[in-house]
PDB file of N, CA and C in Angstrom:
ATOM      1  N   MET A   1      -2.321 -10.105   3.238  1.00  0.00           N
ATOM      2  CA  MET A   1      -3.779  -9.969   2.932  1.00  0.00           C
ATOM      3  C   MET A   1      -4.436  -8.547   2.854  1.00  0.00           C
ATOM      4  N   TYR A   2      -3.744  -7.646   3.829  1.00  0.00           N
ATOM      5  CA  TYR A   2      -4.505  -6.355   3.983  1.00  0.00           C
ATOM      6  C   TYR A   2      -3.805  -5.548   2.957  1.00  0.00           C
ATOM      7  N   ALA A   3      -2.531  -5.929   2.107  1.00  0.00           N
ATOM      8  CA  ALA A   3      -1.818  -5.057   1.202  1.00  0.00           C
ATOM      9  C   ALA A   3      -2.727  -4.260   0.326  1.00  0.00           C
ATOM     10  N   PRO A   4      -3.704  -4.782  -0.445  1.00  0.00           N
ATOM     11  CA  PRO A   4      -4.471  -4.127  -1.343  1.00  0.00           C
ATOM     12  C   PRO A   4      -5.121  -2.943  -0.778  1.00  0.00           C
ATOM     13  N   ALA A   5      -5.688  -3.333   0.585  1.00  0.00           N
ATOM     14  CA  ALA A   5      -6.510  -2.162   1.118  1.00  0.00           C
ATOM     15  C   ALA A   5      -5.352  -1.121   1.525  1.00  0.00           C
ATOM     16  N   ARG A   6      -4.388  -1.321   1.983  1.00  0.00           N
ATOM     17  CA  ARG A   6      -3.283  -0.391   2.700  1.00  0.00           C
ATOM     18  C   ARG A   6      -2.708   0.327   1.287  1.00  0.00           C
ATOM     19  N   ALA A   7      -2.599  -0.308   0.015  1.00  0.00           N
ATOM     20  CA  ALA A   7      -2.225   0.533  -1.062  1.00  0.00           C
ATOM     21  C   ALA A   7      -3.414   1.095  -1.430  1.00  0.00           C
ATOM     22  N   ALA A   8      -4.860   0.996  -1.364  1.00  0.00           N
ATOM     23  CA  ALA A   8      -5.479   1.785  -1.785  1.00  0.00           C
ATOM     24  C   ALA A   8      -5.826   2.911  -1.192  1.00  0.00           C
ATOM     25  N   ALA A   9      -5.655   2.671   0.242  1.00  0.00           N
ATOM     26  CA  ALA A   9      -5.851   3.729   1.167  1.00  0.00           C
ATOM     27  C   ALA A   9      -4.545   4.835   0.874  1.00  0.00           C
ATOM     28  N   LYS A  10      -3.499   4.389   0.875  1.00  0.00           N
ATOM     29  CA  LYS A  10      -2.309   5.296   0.342  1.00  0.00           C
ATOM     30  C   LYS A  10      -2.539   5.959  -0.899  1.00  0.00           C
ATOM     31  N   THR A  11      -2.961   5.246  -1.752  1.00  0.00           N
ATOM     32  CA  THR A  11      -3.399   5.840  -3.147  1.00  0.00           C
ATOM     33  C   THR A  11      -4.238   7.132  -2.928  1.00  0.00           C
ATOM     34  N   ALA A  12      -5.399   6.983  -1.927  1.00  0.00           N
ATOM     35  CA  ALA A  12      -6.375   7.996  -1.883  1.00  0.00           C
ATOM     36  C   ALA A  12      -5.932   8.946  -0.971  1.00  0.00           C
ATOM     37  N   ALA A  13      -4.749   8.677   0.038  1.00  0.00           N
ATOM     38  CA  ALA A  13      -4.324   9.854   0.811  1.00  0.00           C
ATOM     39  C   ALA A  13      -3.467  10.666  -0.210  1.00  0.00           C
ATOM     40  N   ASP A  14      -2.841   9.935  -0.988  1.00  0.00           N
ATOM     41  CA  ASP A  14      -1.881  10.890  -2.142  1.00  0.00           C
ATOM     42  C   ASP A  14      -2.523  11.685  -2.907  1.00  0.00           C
ATOM     43  N   ALA A  15      -3.741  11.140  -3.251  1.00  0.00           N
ATOM     44  CA  ALA A  15      -4.643  11.957  -4.312  1.00  0.00           C
ATOM     45  C   ALA A  15      -5.259  12.851  -3.647  1.00  0.00           C
ATOM     46  N   LEU A  16      -5.408  12.965  -2.271  1.00  0.00           N
ATOM     47  CA  LEU A  16      -6.282  13.965  -1.522  1.00  0.00           C
ATOM     48  C   LEU A  16      -5.125  14.955  -1.265  1.00  0.00           C
ATOM     49  N   ALA A  17      -3.823  14.471  -0.915  1.00  0.00           N
ATOM     50  CA  ALA A  17      -2.766  15.216  -0.784  1.00  0.00           C
ATOM     51  C   ALA A  17      -2.584  16.221  -1.929  1.00  0.00           C
ATOM     52  N   ALA A  18      -2.627  15.828  -3.066  1.00  0.00           N
ATOM     53  CA  ALA A  18      -2.120  16.239  -4.277  1.00  0.00           C
ATOM     54  C   ALA A  18      -3.475  17.497  -4.464  1.00  0.00           C
ATOM     55  N   ALA A  19      -4.492  17.084  -4.289  1.00  0.00           N
ATOM     56  CA  ALA A  19      -5.518  17.875  -4.633  1.00  0.00           C
ATOM     57  C   ALA A  19      -5.634  19.130  -3.614  1.00  0.00           C
ATOM     58  N   THR A  20      -5.133  18.878  -2.422  1.00  0.00           N
ATOM     59  CA  THR A  20      -5.352  19.878  -1.560  1.00  0.00           C
ATOM     60  C   THR A  20      -4.146  20.986  -1.758  1.00  0.00           C
ATOM     61  N   LYS A  21      -2.758  20.521  -2.182  1.00  0.00           N
ATOM     62  CA  LYS A  21      -1.803  21.149  -2.616  1.00  0.00           C
ATOM     63  C   LYS A  21      -1.937  21.930  -4.017  1.00  0.00           C
ATOM     64  N   THR A  22      -2.901  21.595  -5.090  1.00  0.00           N
ATOM     65  CA  THR A  22      -3.196  22.078  -6.071  1.00  0.00           C
ATOM     66  C   THR A  22      -4.305  23.174  -5.791  1.00  0.00           C
ATOM     67  N   ALA A  23      -5.063  23.004  -4.819  1.00  0.00           N
ATOM     68  CA  ALA A  23      -6.148  24.045  -4.428  1.00  0.00           C
ATOM     69  C   ALA A  23      -5.233  25.181  -3.561  1.00  0.00           C
ATOM     70  N   ALA A  24      -4.158  24.826  -2.876  1.00  0.00           N
ATOM     71  CA  ALA A  24      -3.669  25.844  -2.184  1.00  0.00           C
ATOM     72  C   ALA A  24      -2.737  26.578  -3.121  1.00  0.00           C
ATOM     73  N   ASP A  25      -2.222  25.818  -4.194  1.00  0.00           N
ATOM     74  CA  ASP A  25      -1.619  26.462  -5.131  1.00  0.00           C
ATOM     75  C   ASP A  25      -2.401  27.648  -5.982  1.00  0.00           C
ATOM     76  N   ALA A  26      -3.459  27.136  -6.383  1.00  0.00           N
ATOM     77  CA  ALA A  26      -4.526  28.030  -6.964  1.00  0.00           C
ATOM     78  C   ALA A  26      -4.823  29.235  -6.306  1.00  0.00           C
ATOM     79  N   ALA A  27      -5.169  28.925  -4.860  1.00  0.00           N
ATOM     80  CA  ALA A  27      -5.849  29.964  -3.938  1.00  0.00           C
ATOM     81  C   ALA A  27      -4.513  31.193  -3.941  1.00  0.00           C
ATOM     82  N   ALA A  28      -3.439  30.605  -3.809  1.00  0.00           N
ATOM     83  CA  ALA A  28      -2.131  31.737  -3.802  1.00  0.00           C
ATOM     84  C   ALA A  28      -2.110  32.368  -4.969  1.00  0.00           C
ATOM     85  N   ALA A  29      -2.115  31.552  -6.236  1.00  0.00           N
ATOM     86  CA  ALA A  29      -1.800  32.464  -7.544  1.00  0.00           C
ATOM     87  C   ALA A  29      -3.016  33.508  -7.656  1.00  0.00           C
ATOM     88  N   ALA A  30      -4.214  33.131  -7.198  1.00  0.00           N
ATOM     89  CA  ALA A  30      -5.568  34.080  -7.115  1.00  0.00           C
ATOM     90  C   ALA A  30      -5.147  35.162  -6.039  1.00  0.00           C
ATOM     91  N   ALA A  31      -4.303  34.924  -5.224  1.00  0.00           N
ATOM     92  CA  ALA A  31      -4.222  35.950  -4.141  1.00  0.00           C
ATOM     93  C   ALA A  31      -3.140  36.950  -4.779  1.00  0.00           C
ATOM     94  N   LYS A  32      -2.169  36.429  -5.204  1.00  0.00           N
ATOM     95  CA  LYS A  32      -1.289  37.316  -6.041  1.00  0.00           C
ATOM     96  C   LYS A  32      -1.935  38.208  -7.035  1.00  0.00           C
ATOM     97  N   THR A  33      -2.691  37.741  -7.709  1.00  0.00           N
ATOM     98  CA  THR A  33      -3.127  38.126  -8.885  1.00  0.00           C
ATOM     99  C   THR A  33      -3.941  39.377  -8.234  1.00  0.00           C
ATOM    100  N   ALA A  34      -4.630  39.104  -7.358  1.00  0.00           N
ATOM    101  CA  ALA A  34      -5.659  40.131  -6.774  1.00  0.00           C
ATOM    102  C   ALA A  34      -4.941  41.104  -6.161  1.00  0.00           C
ATOM    103  N   ALA A  35      -3.723  41.037  -5.569  1.00  0.00           N
ATOM    104  CA  ALA A  35      -2.923  41.824  -4.965  1.00  0.00           C
ATOM    105  C   ALA A  35      -2.327  43.152  -5.877  1.00  0.00           C
ATOM    106  N   LYS A  36      -2.165  42.543  -7.019  1.00  0.00           N
ATOM    107  CA  LYS A  36      -1.620  43.508  -8.112  1.00  0.00           C
ATOM    108  C   LYS A  36      -2.478  44.469  -8.465  1.00  0.00           C
TER     109      LYS A  36
END
């Protein structure tokens, strides 16, 4: 009964993790560029 909600929560968590990783990668790239 709770499977759809659990799947939606997992999808949201995965999306948040992906967005966080992307932001961290972008920040690292910007820092690397600024350091040059």
